[in-house]
Amino acid sequence: MNVGVLSVQGAFAEMAAYWRRRGAEVFEIRQRVDLSRKIDLLALPGGESTVQGKLLADLGLFAPLKERIDGGLHVFAVCAGLILLAEKIEDAERCAEARPSCWFGVLPVAVRRNAYGRQLGSFKTVGTFDGRPGVPMTFIRAPAITVISPQVEVLSVFNGQPTAVRWKNITAFTWHPELN
Ligand code: GLN
């Protein structure tokens, strides 16, 4: 499998290592020319969603990636990656640098960024993922999914809120599966 890891900011090295451990052929997506390679899955890493969104637009990656996601390319998104996919970012007015074109807005959920506050900003827990118990889950300044369309499948839950979801070609996590 050919995995393209968006590598403009954030935890892309960890994401690449995760897919290499799983035997995938991994390449970094840093500029438009990288999209000429064969790609079976797009991996969106954690990081700072406002910065990633701005860089996507500035580097000319936003439109071609959006077209491919709309066209059914499989996407594996973590944390900031999930925020970039969400239809609605509740506190978007707080990201002054964000423009409407800065996130893909294709996943029918609403998210609240940095939802766990300062004290619980980053934490680990163990939960059930896709019916499998005992899965370690690392949250790092994670968003919460506050509204979710009934068509979206919930794969894990924390504090009564969905923390991993699957919808069509997209699997997205508020926690970091690639770190455990
Ligand atoms: N807090 C970050 C944001 O709002 C996401 C953190 C992460 O990706 N681990 O973009």
Tab-separated table of C-alpha atoms and ligand atoms in Angstrom:
chain	number	residue	atom	x	y	z
A	1	MET	CA	0.000	0.000	0.000
A	2	ASN	CA	1.277	3.484	-0.881
A	3	VAL	CA	0.706	5.920	1.962
A	4	GLY	CA	1.191	9.648	1.447
A	5	VAL	CA	1.770	11.463	4.729
A	6	LEU	CA	0.989	15.171	4.757
A	7	SER	CA	4.338	16.529	5.986
A	8	VAL	CA	4.021	20.297	6.182
A	9	GLN	CA	3.874	20.580	10.004
A	10	GLY	CA	3.403	18.521	13.152
A	11	ALA	CA	3.820	14.838	13.969
A	12	PHE	CA	4.335	13.577	10.416
A	13	ALA	CA	7.487	11.585	11.299
A	14	GLU	CA	5.536	9.539	13.852
A	15	MET	CA	2.778	8.961	11.311
A	16	ALA	CA	5.263	7.848	8.651
A	17	ALA	CA	6.984	5.484	11.119
A	18	TYR	CA	3.623	3.980	12.061
A	19	TRP	CA	2.774	3.114	8.450
A	20	ARG	CA	6.285	1.836	7.729
A	21	ARG	CA	5.981	-0.526	10.698
A	22	ARG	CA	2.788	-1.800	9.088
A	23	GLY	CA	4.679	-2.562	5.877
A	24	ALA	CA	3.408	0.323	3.777
A	25	GLU	CA	5.388	2.198	1.145
A	26	VAL	CA	5.473	5.669	2.678
A	27	PHE	CA	6.206	9.025	1.081
A	28	GLU	CA	5.956	12.585	2.308
A	29	ILE	CA	3.590	15.120	0.797
A	30	ARG	CA	5.266	18.534	1.013
A	31	GLN	CA	4.494	20.100	-2.340
A	32	ARG	CA	2.255	19.654	-5.350
A	33	VAL	CA	4.728	17.510	-7.274
A	34	ASP	CA	4.515	14.865	-4.534
A	35	LEU	CA	0.918	14.242	-5.582
A	36	SER	CA	2.071	12.783	-8.897
A	37	ARG	CA	2.961	9.570	-7.043
A	38	LYS	CA	0.607	6.648	-6.717
A	39	ILE	CA	-1.328	7.023	-3.486
A	40	ASP	CA	-3.713	4.538	-1.862
A	41	LEU	CA	-4.127	6.296	1.465
A	42	LEU	CA	-3.657	9.855	2.670
A	43	ALA	CA	-2.477	10.171	6.278
A	44	LEU	CA	-3.133	13.496	8.020
A	45	PRO	CA	-0.948	13.797	11.148
A	46	GLY	CA	-1.418	15.628	14.417
A	47	GLY	CA	-0.042	19.098	14.864
A	48	GLU	CA	-1.520	22.557	14.707
A	49	SER	CA	-4.573	22.547	12.456
A	50	THR	CA	-4.556	26.311	11.811
A	51	VAL	CA	-0.922	26.211	10.665
A	52	GLN	CA	-1.462	23.089	8.575
A	53	GLY	CA	-4.536	24.611	6.944
A	54	LYS	CA	-2.712	27.800	6.080
A	55	LEU	CA	0.261	25.869	4.649
A	56	LEU	CA	-2.066	23.638	2.617
A	57	ALA	CA	-3.476	26.745	0.961
A	58	ASP	CA	-0.115	28.514	0.556
A	59	LEU	CA	1.582	25.457	-0.971
A	60	GLY	CA	-1.226	24.821	-3.444
A	61	LEU	CA	-2.003	21.459	-1.849
A	62	PHE	CA	-5.481	22.260	-0.596
A	63	ALA	CA	-7.487	22.045	-3.850
A	64	PRO	CA	-5.882	18.877	-5.285
A	65	LEU	CA	-6.119	17.045	-1.960
A	66	LYS	CA	-9.746	18.096	-1.489
A	67	GLU	CA	-10.555	16.828	-4.973
A	68	ARG	CA	-9.020	13.446	-4.177
A	69	ILE	CA	-10.742	13.150	-0.811
A	70	ASP	CA	-14.061	14.022	-2.466
A	71	GLY	CA	-13.231	11.394	-5.096
A	72	GLY	CA	-12.957	8.633	-2.479
A	73	LEU	CA	-9.248	8.500	-1.583
A	74	HIS	CA	-8.884	6.707	1.761
A	75	VAL	CA	-7.941	9.072	4.565
A	76	PHE	CA	-6.489	8.256	7.996
A	77	ALA	CA	-6.610	11.391	10.105
A	78	VAL	CA	-5.301	12.105	13.584
A	79	CYS	CA	-6.215	15.011	15.824
A	80	ALA	CA	-5.333	18.150	13.821
A	81	GLY	CA	-6.048	16.035	10.741
A	82	LEU	CA	-9.544	15.333	12.025
A	83	ILE	CA	-10.052	19.056	12.649
A	84	LEU	CA	-9.088	19.777	9.024
A	85	LEU	CA	-11.732	17.291	7.852
A	86	ALA	CA	-14.595	18.420	10.125
A	87	GLU	CA	-17.513	20.245	8.564
A	88	LYS	CA	-17.630	22.664	11.458
A	89	ILE	CA	-14.976	23.970	13.844
A	90	GLU	CA	-16.892	25.427	16.757
A	91	ASP	CA	-14.280	27.888	17.892
A	92	ALA	CA	-13.118	28.831	14.416
A	93	GLU	CA	-13.481	32.502	15.293
A	94	ARG	CA	-10.627	31.980	17.744
A	95	CYS	CA	-8.278	30.899	14.949
A	96	ALA	CA	-7.755	34.340	13.546
A	97	GLU	CA	-5.424	33.085	10.861
A	98	ALA	CA	-7.875	30.484	9.566
A	99	ARG	CA	-9.651	31.206	6.321
A	100	PRO	CA	-12.679	29.271	5.065
A	101	SER	CA	-10.523	27.469	2.517
A	102	CYS	CA	-8.141	26.324	5.230
A	103	TRP	CA	-9.936	23.159	6.134
A	104	PHE	CA	-11.535	20.467	4.032
A	105	GLY	CA	-14.925	20.441	5.768
A	106	VAL	CA	-15.966	17.057	4.392
A	107	LEU	CA	-16.631	14.972	7.527
A	108	PRO	CA	-20.132	15.578	8.946
A	109	VAL	CA	-19.103	16.346	12.515
A	110	ALA	CA	-18.518	19.494	14.532
A	111	VAL	CA	-15.392	19.757	16.680
A	112	ARG	CA	-14.203	21.945	19.500
A	113	ARG	CA	-10.442	22.450	19.479
A	114	ASN	CA	-8.348	21.932	22.627
A	115	ALA	CA	-11.487	20.667	24.312
A	116	TYR	CA	-9.924	19.115	27.413
A	117	GLY	CA	-8.626	22.331	28.937
A	118	ARG	CA	-5.225	23.188	30.292
A	119	GLN	CA	-4.921	20.671	33.107
A	120	LEU	CA	-6.162	17.720	31.109
A	121	GLY	CA	-4.578	19.021	27.909
A	122	SER	CA	-2.676	15.808	27.306
A	123	PHE	CA	-3.435	12.454	28.902
A	124	LYS	CA	-3.500	8.707	28.338
A	125	THR	CA	-6.339	6.318	28.848
A	126	VAL	CA	-7.282	2.808	27.778
A	127	GLY	CA	-10.506	2.194	25.945
A	128	THR	CA	-12.428	0.134	23.454
A	129	PHE	CA	-11.762	0.755	19.786
A	130	ASP	CA	-13.997	-0.799	17.129
A	131	GLY	CA	-15.171	-3.429	19.612
A	132	ARG	CA	-11.637	-4.235	20.832
A	133	PRO	CA	-11.024	-3.453	24.529
A	134	GLY	CA	-7.672	-2.522	26.081
A	135	VAL	CA	-6.524	-0.091	23.407
A	136	PRO	CA	-4.124	2.621	24.717
A	137	MET	CA	-5.256	6.081	23.690
A	138	THR	CA	-3.020	9.151	23.890
A	139	PHE	CA	-4.764	12.518	23.746
A	140	ILE	CA	-2.605	15.581	23.027
A	141	ARG	CA	-4.420	18.933	23.202
A	142	ALA	CA	-7.183	16.982	21.565
A	143	PRO	CA	-10.402	18.244	20.035
A	144	ALA	CA	-13.810	16.924	21.061
A	145	ILE	CA	-16.430	15.833	18.571
A	146	THR	CA	-19.458	17.766	19.811
A	147	VAL	CA	-21.970	17.087	17.036
A	148	ILE	CA	-22.053	14.026	14.818
A	149	SER	CA	-24.253	13.057	11.903
A	150	PRO	CA	-26.127	9.752	12.469
A	151	GLN	CA	-24.507	8.307	9.341
A	152	VAL	CA	-21.051	8.515	10.910
A	153	GLU	CA	-19.907	5.310	12.614
A	154	VAL	CA	-18.457	5.764	16.109
A	155	LEU	CA	-15.378	3.591	16.801
A	156	SER	CA	-14.438	4.824	20.275
A	157	VAL	CA	-15.885	7.002	23.017
A	158	PHE	CA	-14.422	8.943	25.955
A	159	ASN	CA	-16.516	10.848	28.515
A	160	GLY	CA	-19.614	10.162	26.441
A	161	GLN	CA	-18.174	11.799	23.332
A	162	PRO	CA	-16.990	10.050	20.164
A	163	THR	CA	-13.201	9.949	19.854
A	164	ALA	CA	-12.773	7.936	16.666
A	165	VAL	CA	-15.117	7.776	13.706
A	166	ARG	CA	-15.481	6.193	10.305
A	167	TRP	CA	-17.398	7.712	7.426
A	168	LYS	CA	-17.195	6.573	3.814
A	169	ASN	CA	-13.471	6.776	2.908
A	170	ILE	CA	-12.438	8.535	6.129
A	171	THR	CA	-11.230	7.134	9.466
A	172	ALA	CA	-10.424	9.845	11.987
A	173	PHE	CA	-9.218	9.988	15.593
A	174	THR	CA	-9.116	12.696	18.237
A	175	TRP	CA	-6.346	10.614	19.925
A	176	HIS	CA	-3.035	9.373	18.517
A	177	PRO	CA	-3.154	5.688	17.509
A	178	GLU	CA	0.235	6.028	15.801
A	179	LEU	CA	1.962	6.641	19.168
A	180	ASN	CA	0.958	3.347	20.826
B	1	GLN	N1	-4.669	21.366	19.384
B	1	GLN	C1	-4.330	21.084	18.011
B	1	GLN	C2	-5.217	21.901	17.056
B	1	GLN	O1	-6.172	22.489	17.486
B	1	GLN	C3	-4.438	19.615	17.699
B	1	GLN	C4	-3.456	18.826	18.547
B	1	GLN	C5	-2.965	17.552	17.909
B	1	GLN	O2	-3.001	17.392	16.698
B	1	GLN	N2	-2.461	16.658	18.731
B	1	GLN	O3	-4.947	21.937	15.903
